[in-house]
Coordinates of N, CA and C in Angstrom, one line a residue:
X77 N 117.9 37.6 31.3 CA 116.5 37.3 31.2 C 115.8 38.3 30.3
X78 N 116.0 39.5 30.8 CA 115.5 40.6 29.4 C 115.8 40.3 28.0
X79 N 116.9 39.9 27.6 CA 116.4 39.4 26.1 C 115.5 38.3 25.5
X80 N 115.4 37.3 26.6 CA 114.5 36.4 26.7 C 112.9 37.3 26.2
X81 N 112.8 37.9 27.4 CA 111.8 38.7 27.4 C 111.3 39.6 25.7
X82 N 112.6 40.0 25.2 CA 112.2 40.8 24.2 C 111.7 39.6 22.9
X83 N 112.5 38.7 22.9 CA 112.0 37.6 22.0 C 110.7 37.1 21.9
X84 N 110.5 36.8 23.4 CA 108.8 36.5 23.6 C 108.0 37.5 22.6
X85 N 108.2 39.0 23.2 CA 107.3 40.0 22.7 C 107.3 40.0 21.4
X86 N 108.2 39.6 20.8 CA 108.8 39.7 19.3 C 108.1 38.7 18.4
X87 N 108.1 37.5 18.9 CA 107.3 36.4 18.8 C 105.6 36.5 18.7
X88 N 105.0 37.2 20.0 CA 103.8 37.4 19.8 C 103.4 38.3 19.0
X89 N 104.3 39.5 18.3 CA 103.8 40.4 17.7 C 104.2 39.9 16.1
X90 N 105.0 39.4 16.0 CA 105.1 38.6 14.8 C 104.1 37.7 14.6
X91 N 102.9 37.1 15.7 CA 101.9 36.1 15.0 C 100.7 36.8 15.2
X92 N 100.7 38.0 15.8 CA 99.5 39.3 15.6 C 99.7 40.0 13.9
X93 N 100.8 39.9 13.5 CA 100.9 40.8 12.5 C 100.3 39.7 11.4
X94 N 100.9 38.4 11.4 CA 100.3 37.5 10.7 C 99.0 37.3 10.2
X95 N 98.3 37.1 11.9 CA 96.9 37.0 11.8 C 96.2 38.2 11.2
X96 N 96.7 39.7 11.3 CA 96.2 40.6 10.7 C 96.0 40.6 9.0
X97 N 97.6 40.3 8.8 CA 97.9 40.1 6.9 C 96.9 39.0 6.8
X98 N 96.5 37.8 7.1 CA 95.6 37.0 6.8 C 94.1 37.4 7.0
X99 N 93.8 38.1 7.9 CA 92.6 39.0 7.6 C 92.4 39.9 6.7
X100 N 93.1 40.8 6.5 CA 93.5 41.7 5.5 C 93.5 41.1 3.5
X101 N 94.1 39.8 4.0 CA 94.1 39.2 2.7 C 92.4 38.7 2.2
X102 N 91.9 38.3 3.4 CA 90.6 37.9 3.0 C 89.4 38.6 2.8
X103 N 90.0 39.6 3.7 CA 88.7 40.8 3.2 C 89.1 41.5 1.8
X104 N 90.3 41.3 1.3 CA 90.7 42.0 -0.3 C 90.4 40.7 -1.2
X105 N 89.8 39.5 -0.7 CA 89.4 39.1 -1.7 C 87.6 38.9 -1.9
X106 N 87.1 39.5 -1.1 CA 85.7 39.8 -1.1 C 85.1 40.7 -2.4
X107 N 85.9 41.6 -2.5 CA 85.3 42.8 -4.0 C 85.5 41.4 -4.9
X108 N 86.8 40.8 -5.0 CA 86.9 40.0 -6.1 C 85.6 38.8 -6.2
X109 N 85.0 38.3 -5.3 CA 83.9 37.3 -5.2 C 82.9 37.9 -5.8
X110 N 82.5 39.5 -5.3 CA 81.2 40.1 -5.5 C 81.3 40.2 -7.0
X111 N 82.3 40.9 -7.7 CA 82.6 40.8 -9.1 C 82.2 39.7 -9.8
X112 N 83.0 38.9 -9.4 CA 82.6 37.2 -10.3 C 81.3 36.8 -10.3
X113 N 80.3 36.9 -9.1 CA 79.1 36.8 -9.1 C 78.2 38.0 -10.1
X114 N 78.6 39.1 -10.0 CA 77.7 40.1 -10.9 C 77.9 39.4 -12.6
X115 N 79.4 39.6 -12.7 CA 79.9 39.1 -14.1 C 79.0 37.5 -14.8
X116 N 78.7 36.8 -13.4 CA 78.3 35.5 -14.0 C 76.7 35.9 -14.1
X117 N 76.3 36.8 -13.6 CA 75.1 37.2 -13.4 C 74.3 37.8 -14.6
X118 N 75.4 38.5 -15.3 CA 75.1 39.4 -16.7 C 75.5 38.1 -17.7
X119 N 76.3 37.6 -17.3 CA 76.5 36.6 -18.3 C 75.5 35.7 -18.5
X120 N 74.7 35.3 -17.5 CA 73.8 34.3 -17.7 C 72.1 34.9 -18.3
X121 N 72.0 36.3 -18.2 CA 70.9 36.8 -18.4 C 71.6 38.2 -19.6
X122 N 72.2 37.9 -20.9 CA 73.0 38.5 -21.5 C 71.3 39.5 -22.4
X123 N 70.3 39.0 -22.3 CA 69.4 39.5 -23.1 C 68.4 40.9 -22.4
X124 N 69.1 40.5 -20.7 CA 68.1 41.6 -19.9 C 68.5 42.8 -20.7
X125 N 67.4 43.7 -20.4 CA 67.7 45.0 -20.8 C 67.1 46.1 -19.6
X126 N 67.8 47.1 -20.0 CA 67.0 48.3 -18.8 C 66.2 49.2 -19.6
X127 N 65.5 49.8 -19.0 CA 64.7 50.7 -19.6 C 63.6 50.2 -20.0
X128 N 62.9 49.0 -19.6 CA 61.6 48.3 -20.3 C 60.3 49.5 -20.1
X129 N 59.8 49.6 -21.3 CA 58.6 50.4 -21.1 C 57.8 50.1 -20.7
X130 N 57.0 51.1 -19.8 CA 55.8 51.2 -19.1 C 55.0 50.4 -19.7
X131 N 54.6 51.2 -20.9 CA 53.3 50.6 -21.9 C 53.9 50.2 -23.1
X132 N 53.5 48.9 -23.4 CA 53.5 47.9 -24.7 C 52.4 47.9 -25.4
X133 N 52.3 47.7 -26.7 CA 51.5 47.0 -27.5 C 51.5 45.7 -28.0
X134 N 51.1 45.0 -27.4 CA 51.5 43.7 -27.3 C 51.5 43.0 -28.8
X135 N 50.8 43.7 -29.6 CA 50.4 43.1 -31.2 C 51.8 43.8 -32.2
X136 N 52.8 44.4 -31.4 CA 54.1 44.8 -31.7 C 55.3 43.8 -31.0
X137 N 55.3 43.0 -30.3 CA 55.8 42.2 -29.2 C 55.9 41.0 -30.6
X138 N 57.6 40.2 -31.0 CA 57.5 39.3 -31.7 C 56.9 37.8 -30.8
X139 N 56.4 37.0 -32.1 CA 55.9 36.0 -31.5 C 56.5 34.8 -32.4
X140 N 56.9 33.8 -32.0 CA 57.3 32.2 -32.4 C 57.0 31.2 -31.9
X141 N 57.1 30.3 -32.7 CA 56.4 28.6 -32.3 C 57.5 27.8 -31.7
X142 N 59.0 28.3 -31.8 CA 60.0 27.8 -31.1 C 59.9 26.2 -31.8
X143 N 59.8 25.8 -32.5 CA 59.3 24.7 -33.2 C 58.8 23.9 -32.8
X144 N 57.5 24.4 -32.1 CA 56.4 23.3 -31.8 C 55.2 23.6 -32.7
X145 N 55.0 22.8 -33.2 CA 53.5 23.0 -34.3 C 52.3 23.3 -33.7
X146 N 51.5 24.6 -34.1 CA 50.1 25.0 -33.4 C 50.7 25.8 -32.3
X147 N 51.8 26.1 -31.8 CA 51.9 27.0 -30.8 C 52.5 28.6 -31.4
X148 N 51.9 29.5 -30.8 CA 52.3 30.9 -30.8 C 52.6 31.5 -29.5
X149 N 53.8 32.0 -29.5 CA 54.4 32.4 -27.9 C 54.8 33.9 -27.9
X150 N 54.6 34.3 -27.0 CA 54.8 36.0 -26.6 C 55.2 36.2 -25.2
X151 N 56.8 36.3 -25.4 CA 57.0 36.2 -23.7 C 56.7 38.2 -23.4
X152 N 55.5 38.6 -22.6 CA 55.1 40.1 -22.5 C 56.4 40.4 -21.4
X153 N 57.0 39.6 -20.4 CA 57.2 40.3 -19.4 C 58.1 39.0 -18.7
X154 N 59.7 39.1 -19.4 CA 60.4 37.6 -19.0 C 61.8 37.7 -18.0
X155 N 62.5 37.0 -17.8 CA 63.3 37.1 -16.6 C 64.8 37.0 -17.5
X156 N 65.1 36.2 -18.6 CA 66.4 36.4 -19.0 C 66.1 37.5 -20.1
X157 N 65.1 37.8 -20.6 CA 64.6 38.2 -21.7 C 64.9 40.0 -21.4
X158 N 63.7 40.2 -20.4 CA 63.8 41.2 -19.8 C 64.4 41.7 -18.1
X159 N 64.8 40.9 -17.7 CA 65.6 40.9 -16.2 C 64.5 41.4 -15.3
X160 N 63.4 40.5 -15.4 CA 62.3 40.4 -14.2 C 62.7 39.8 -12.9
X161 N 62.4 39.6 -12.1 CA 62.9 39.0 -10.8 C 61.9 38.0 -10.2
X162 N 60.6 38.2 -10.2 CA 59.8 37.3 -9.0 C 58.3 36.9 -10.5
X163 N 58.5 37.3 -11.4 CA 57.5 36.7 -12.2 C 57.7 36.9 -13.5
X164 N 57.1 36.4 -14.3 CA 57.2 36.2 -15.7 C 55.8 36.2 -16.5
X165 N 55.7 36.8 -17.4 CA 54.0 36.8 -17.8 C 54.3 36.2 -19.6
X166 N 53.5 35.3 -19.9 CA 53.5 35.1 -21.5 C 52.2 34.9 -22.2
X167 N 51.8 35.4 -22.8 CA 50.5 35.5 -24.0 C 50.5 34.1 -25.0
X168 N 50.0 32.9 -24.9 CA 50.3 32.0 -25.6 C 48.5 31.8 -26.3
X169 N 49.2 31.0 -27.7 CA 47.7 30.3 -28.5 C 47.8 29.1 -28.8
X170 N 47.1 28.4 -28.7 CA 47.3 27.0 -29.4 C 46.3 26.4 -30.6
X171 N 46.6 26.1 -31.6 CA 45.9 26.1 -32.6 C 45.0 24.6 -32.4
X172 N 43.7 24.4 -33.0 CA 42.9 23.1 -32.4 C 44.0 21.8 -32.7
X173 N 43.9 21.1 -31.8 CA 44.8 19.6 -31.6 C 46.1 20.5 -30.9
X174 N 46.4 21.3 -30.7 CA 47.7 21.6 -29.9 C 47.8 21.4 -28.6
X175 N 49.1 21.2 -28.4 CA 48.9 21.0 -26.6 C 50.5 21.3 -26.0
X176 N 50.6 21.7 -24.5 CA 52.3 21.7 -24.2 C 52.7 20.0 -23.8
X177 N 53.6 19.8 -23.8 CA 54.4 18.7 -23.7 C 53.5 18.0 -21.9
X178 N 54.1 17.0 -21.3 CA 53.8 16.2 -20.2 C 54.8 17.1 -19.5
X179 N 54.2 18.0 -18.3 CA 55.8 18.5 -17.4 C 55.4 19.0 -16.2
X180 N 56.8 19.6 -15.5 CA 56.4 19.9 -14.3 C 57.4 21.2 -14.3
X181 N 57.3 22.0 -13.1 CA 58.5 22.9 -12.7 C 58.4 23.2 -11.2
X182 N 59.2 23.8 -10.9 CA 59.4 24.1 -9.3 C 58.7 25.7 -9.0
X183 N 57.7 25.9 -9.7 CA 57.1 27.6 -9.6 C 55.6 27.4 -9.9
X184 N 55.1 27.9 -9.0 CA 53.8 28.5 -9.2 C 53.4 28.7 -10.9
X185 N 51.9 28.2 -11.4 CA 51.5 28.8 -12.8 C 50.5 29.1 -12.7
X186 N 49.9 30.2 -13.1 CA 48.4 30.8 -13.5 C 47.9 31.3 -14.6
X187 N 47.2 30.6 -15.2 CA 46.5 30.3 -16.6 C 45.2 31.3 -16.1
X188 N 45.1 32.1 -17.3 CA 43.6 33.2 -17.6 C 43.3 32.7 -19.2
X189 N 42.3 32.0 -19.3 CA 41.8 31.6 -20.5 C 41.1 33.3 -21.6
X190 N 41.9 33.9 -22.4 CA 41.5 34.7 -23.0 C 40.3 34.1 -23.9
X191 N 40.5 33.1 -25.2 CA 39.3 32.4 -25.5 C 39.7 31.3 -26.2
X192 N 38.8 31.0 -27.0 CA 38.7 28.9 -27.0 C 38.6 28.2 -25.9
X193 N 38.3 27.1 -25.8 CA 38.4 26.1 -25.0 C 39.5 24.9 -25.2
X194 N 39.3 24.2 -24.1 CA 40.5 23.0 -24.2 C 40.3 22.2 -23.1
X195 N 41.1 21.3 -22.7 CA 41.6 20.3 -21.3 C 42.8 20.7 -20.4
X196 N 42.9 20.5 -19.2 CA 43.5 21.0 -18.5 C 43.4 19.8 -17.5
X197 N 45.1 19.1 -17.8 CA 45.0 17.8 -17.2 C 46.4 18.1 -16.2
X198 N 46.1 17.3 -14.9 CA 46.7 17.6 -13.6 C 46.9 16.3 -12.8
X199 N 48.0 15.8 -12.6 CA 48.6 14.7 -12.0 C 49.0 15.1 -10.9
X200 N 47.8 15.4 -9.5 CA 48.6 16.0 -8.2 C 49.0 14.7 -7.1
X201 N 48.9 13.8 -7.7 CA 49.8 13.0 -6.7 C 51.4 12.5 -7.0
X202 N 52.2 13.9 -7.1 CA 53.3 14.0 -7.7 C 54.3 13.5 -6.8
X203 N 53.5 13.1 -5.5 CA 54.6 12.7 -4.6 C 55.2 11.5 -5.0
X204 N 54.4 10.4 -5.6 CA 54.6 9.0 -6.1 C 56.0 9.0 -6.9
X205 N 56.3 8.1 -7.3 CA 57.2 7.8 -8.3 C 57.1 8.2 -9.3
X206 N 55.7 8.5 -9.8 CA 55.4 8.6 -11.2 C 54.0 9.4 -11.2
X207 N 53.3 10.3 -12.2 CA 52.5 11.0 -12.2 C 51.3 10.5 -11.6
X208 N 51.1 9.1 -12.6 CA 50.0 8.7 -13.0 C 48.8 8.8 -13.8
X209 N 47.5 8.9 -13.5 CA 46.4 9.0 -14.3 C 45.9 10.4 -13.5
X210 N 46.0 11.4 -14.6 CA 45.6 12.6 -14.5 C 44.5 13.0 -14.2
X211 N 44.0 14.1 -13.5 CA 42.3 14.5 -13.5 C 42.1 15.3 -14.6
X212 N 41.2 15.8 -14.8 CA 40.8 16.5 -16.5 C 39.9 17.4 -16.0
X213 N 40.3 18.7 -16.7 CA 39.4 19.6 -16.0 C 39.2 20.2 -17.2
X214 N 37.7 20.7 -17.6 CA 37.2 21.4 -19.0 C 37.8 22.8 -18.7
X215 N 38.3 23.9 -19.6 CA 38.8 25.1 -19.1 C 38.2 25.9 -20.6
X216 N 37.9 27.1 -20.8 CA 36.7 28.0 -21.2 C 37.3 29.6 -21.1
X217 N 36.5 30.2 -22.1 CA 36.7 31.9 -22.1 C 36.1 32.2 -20.7
X218 N 37.1 33.2 -20.3 CA 37.4 33.5 -19.0 C 37.2 32.7 -17.4
X219 N 37.9 31.5 -18.0 CA 38.2 30.4 -16.7 C 39.5 31.2 -16.5
X220 N 39.7 30.4 -15.5 CA 41.5 30.7 -14.7 C 41.4 29.3 -13.6
X221 N 43.0 28.7 -14.0 CA 43.3 27.6 -13.7 C 44.9 28.2 -13.0
X222 N 45.3 27.1 -11.6 CA 46.5 27.2 -11.5 C 47.6 25.8 -11.1
X223 N 48.4 26.0 -11.4 CA 49.3 24.6 -11.3 C 50.0 24.8 -10.2
X224 N 49.6 23.7 -9.2 CA 50.9 23.9 -8.0 C 52.5 23.3 -8.2
X225 N 53.2 24.0 -7.1 CA 54.6 23.5 -7.7 C 55.0 22.1 -7.8
X226 N 55.3 21.5 -8.9 CA 56.0 20.1 -9.2 C 54.9 19.2 -9.2
X227 N 53.6 20.0 -9.4 CA 53.0 19.2 -10.1 C 52.7 18.6 -11.6
X228 N 52.7 17.4 -12.1 CA 52.6 17.2 -13.5 C 51.4 17.6 -13.9
X229 N 51.5 18.3 -15.4 CA 50.5 19.2 -16.2 C 50.6 18.7 -17.7
X230 N 49.4 19.2 -18.2 CA 49.4 19.3 -20.0 C 47.9 20.1 -20.2
X231 N 48.4 21.4 -21.0 CA 47.5 22.1 -21.6 C 46.8 21.9 -22.7
X232 N 45.6 21.2 -23.3 CA 45.6 21.0 -24.8 C 44.3 21.5 -25.2
X233 N 44.2 21.7 -26.6 CA 43.2 22.7 -26.8 C 42.7 21.7 -28.0
X234 N 41.5 21.0 -27.2 CA 40.8 19.9 -27.5 C 39.5 20.0 -28.6
X235 N 39.4 21.9 -28.6 CA 38.3 22.4 -29.6 C 38.9 21.9 -31.0
X236 N 38.0 21.5 -31.6 CA 38.3 21.2 -33.1 C 38.4 22.5 -34.1
X237 N 37.8 23.4 -33.9 CA 37.8 24.7 -34.5 C 38.0 26.0 -34.3
X238 N 38.6 26.2 -33.1 CA 39.2 27.6 -32.4 C 39.9 27.6 -32.0
X239 N 41.1 28.2 -31.8 CA 42.2 28.3 -31.1 C 42.0 28.6 -29.5
X240 N 43.0 28.4 -28.7 CA 43.1 28.5 -27.5 C 43.9 29.6 -27.3
X241 N 43.6 30.7 -26.7 CA 44.3 31.7 -26.3 C 44.5 31.8 -24.9
X242 N 45.8 32.0 -23.9 CA 45.9 32.0 -22.3 C 47.0 32.8 -22.3
X243 N 46.8 33.4 -21.0 CA 47.6 34.6 -20.4 C 48.5 33.8 -19.3
X244 N 49.9 33.8 -19.3 CA 50.1 32.7 -18.3 C 50.8 33.5 -17.5
X245 N 51.0 33.0 -16.1 CA 52.0 34.0 -14.9 C 52.8 33.1 -14.3
X246 N 54.1 32.9 -14.4 CA 54.7 32.0 -13.7 C 55.7 33.0 -12.2
X247 N 55.8 32.0 -11.1 CA 56.6 32.8 -10.3 C 57.9 32.1 -10.3
X248 N 59.3 32.5 -9.8 CA 60.4 32.2 -9.6 C 61.1 32.1 -10.8
X249 N 60.8 32.7 -11.9 CA 61.7 32.5 -13.0 C 63.4 32.7 -13.2
X250 N 63.7 32.1 -14.2 CA 63.4 31.6 -15.0 C 62.7 30.0 -15.0
X251 N 62.3 29.9 -16.2 CA 61.5 28.1 -15.7 C 62.4 27.0 -16.0
X252 N 62.2 26.4 -15.4 CA 63.1 25.2 -15.5 C 62.0 23.8 -15.5
X253 N 62.2 23.4 -16.7 CA 61.0 22.3 -17.0 C 61.6 20.7 -17.1
X254 N 60.6 19.8 -16.5 CA 60.9 18.4 -16.6 C 59.8 17.9 -17.7
X255 N 60.5 17.4 -18.6 CA 59.3 16.8 -19.3 C 59.1 15.4 -19.2
X256 N 58.1 15.0 -19.8 CA 57.3 13.5 -19.2 C 57.2 12.8 -21.2
X257 N 57.6 11.6 -21.2 CA 57.2 10.7 -22.5 C 55.7 11.0 -22.2
X258 N 55.4 9.9 -21.0 CA 53.8 9.7 -21.0 C 54.0 9.9 -19.3
X259 N 52.4 9.7 -18.9 CA 51.9 9.9 -17.4 C 52.4 8.5 -16.5
X260 N 53.3 7.8 -17.0 CA 53.9 6.7 -16.5 C 55.0 6.7 -16.0
X261 N 56.0 7.9 -16.9 CA 57.0 7.7 -16.9 C 57.5 8.5 -15.4
X262 N 58.6 7.6 -14.5 CA 59.0 8.0 -13.7 C 59.8 9.3 -13.4
X263 N 59.6 10.2 -12.3 CA 60.1 11.7 -12.2 C 61.6 11.3 -12.4
X264 N 62.5 10.3 -11.9 CA 63.9 10.2 -12.0 C 64.2 10.5 -13.5
X265 N 63.3 10.0 -14.6 CA 63.8 9.8 -16.0 C 63.1 11.3 -16.7
X266 N 62.9 11.8 -16.1 CA 62.4 13.1 -17.2 C 63.8 13.7 -17.5
X267 N 63.3 14.5 -18.6 CA 64.5 15.1 -19.4 C 64.2 16.5 -18.6
X268 N 65.3 17.1 -18.1 CA 65.2 18.8 -18.1 C 65.6 19.7 -19.1
X269 N 64.6 20.5 -19.6 CA 64.8 21.8 -20.2 C 64.9 22.9 -19.6
X270 N 66.6 23.2 -19.7 CA 66.5 24.5 -19.2 C 68.0 25.0 -19.7
X271 N 68.3 25.8 -20.4 CA 66.9 27.3 -20.3 C 65.9 26.6 -21.3
X272 N 64.7 27.1 -21.2 CA 63.6 26.8 -21.8 C 63.7 27.6 -23.1
X273 N 62.7 27.0 -24.6 CA 63.1 26.9 -25.7 C 62.8 28.8 -25.9
X274 N 62.0 29.5 -25.1 CA 62.0 31.4 -25.4 C 63.2 31.9 -24.6
X275 N 64.1 31.1 -23.8 CA 65.0 31.4 -23.2 C 66.3 31.1 -23.6
X276 N 66.4 30.1 -24.5 CA 67.8 29.8 -25.1 C 68.8 30.7 -25.5
X277 N 68.1 31.7 -26.8 CA 69.1 33.1 -27.2 C 69.9 34.0 -25.9
X278 N 69.2 33.7 -24.8 CA 69.4 34.8 -23.8 C 70.4 34.6 -22.5
X279 N 69.8 32.7 -22.2 CA 70.5 32.2 -20.9 C 71.4 31.1 -21.4
X280 N 72.4 31.2 -20.3 CA 73.6 30.2 -20.8 C 73.8 29.9 -18.9
X281 N 73.7 28.4 -18.8 CA 73.8 28.2 -17.3 C 74.3 26.5 -17.2
X282 N 74.6 26.2 -16.2 CA 75.4 24.4 -16.2 C 74.0 23.8 -15.7
X283 N 74.3 22.3 -15.9 CA 73.2 21.5 -15.7 C 72.4 21.8 -14.2
X284 N 71.1 21.6 -14.2 CA 70.4 22.4 -12.9 C 69.7 20.5 -12.1
X285 N 69.7 20.4 -11.3 CA 69.4 19.3 -10.4 C 68.0 19.3 -10.1
X286 N 67.4 17.9 -10.4 CA 66.1 17.8 -10.5 C 65.8 18.3 -8.9
X287 N 64.6 19.2 -8.9 CA 64.1 19.7 -7.6 C 62.9 19.0 -6.9
X288 N 62.5 17.9 -7.3 CA 61.5 17.5 -6.8 C 61.9 16.6 -5.3

C-alpha cells in the first residue's frame, strides 16, 4: 500500500507543478503584450513630440490647404502631431465660397468665429437612415456653435467678400470623419476618411468600423 501512496503523491505534485508552470508562462507573456501595445502606439503616432512648448506664436506654425481649395488649416494642438490625448485645437480660414464637406464624427466639436461670417448646416436627425434636410444657422464674428456627436454638418463661408476664420476644438482625437456626397446619402454609404488630411503624415492604422 505504501508504494501506491507514494505514486499518488507524486502524481499530485506533478499536477501542481504543471499548473504553476502554466501560471508562470502566462505571467511571463504579460510584459510582451505590454511592449507590443506601446510599440503599436508609438508607431501609430510617429509624429508626436515630447517637450511641447508652453507658449507658441501661431504665425510661426505651418499652415496648409491639404488639397482643398480655399482652406487654410493650422493644427494648433494635435493628437497625432503633438501627442495630446483629450482634445485637439485647429485654426481654420475659409476663403469666400469655401466649405467643409458634409460629414460627421464620433466626437464633440466647438467653433469660435474669429472673423467673417457664413452658414452652419446641421442635420440633427442622425438617428434616421440618412441626414435629411439640415437646419441653417447664420454664424458671425464672436459667435460660437457646437456639433453634437455623430450629427452630420457642414460649415460654409457664404460671404462673397471676406474670409471666415474659426477656432475649432474637438474631443476624443484623432478625428475619424465620415463623408457624405449629399444630405440624402445613407449613413451606411459614407466614406471613412481616417487618418484625416492633416494627420496622414503621422498616423497609421487599420480600417475603423462605422461608430454610428
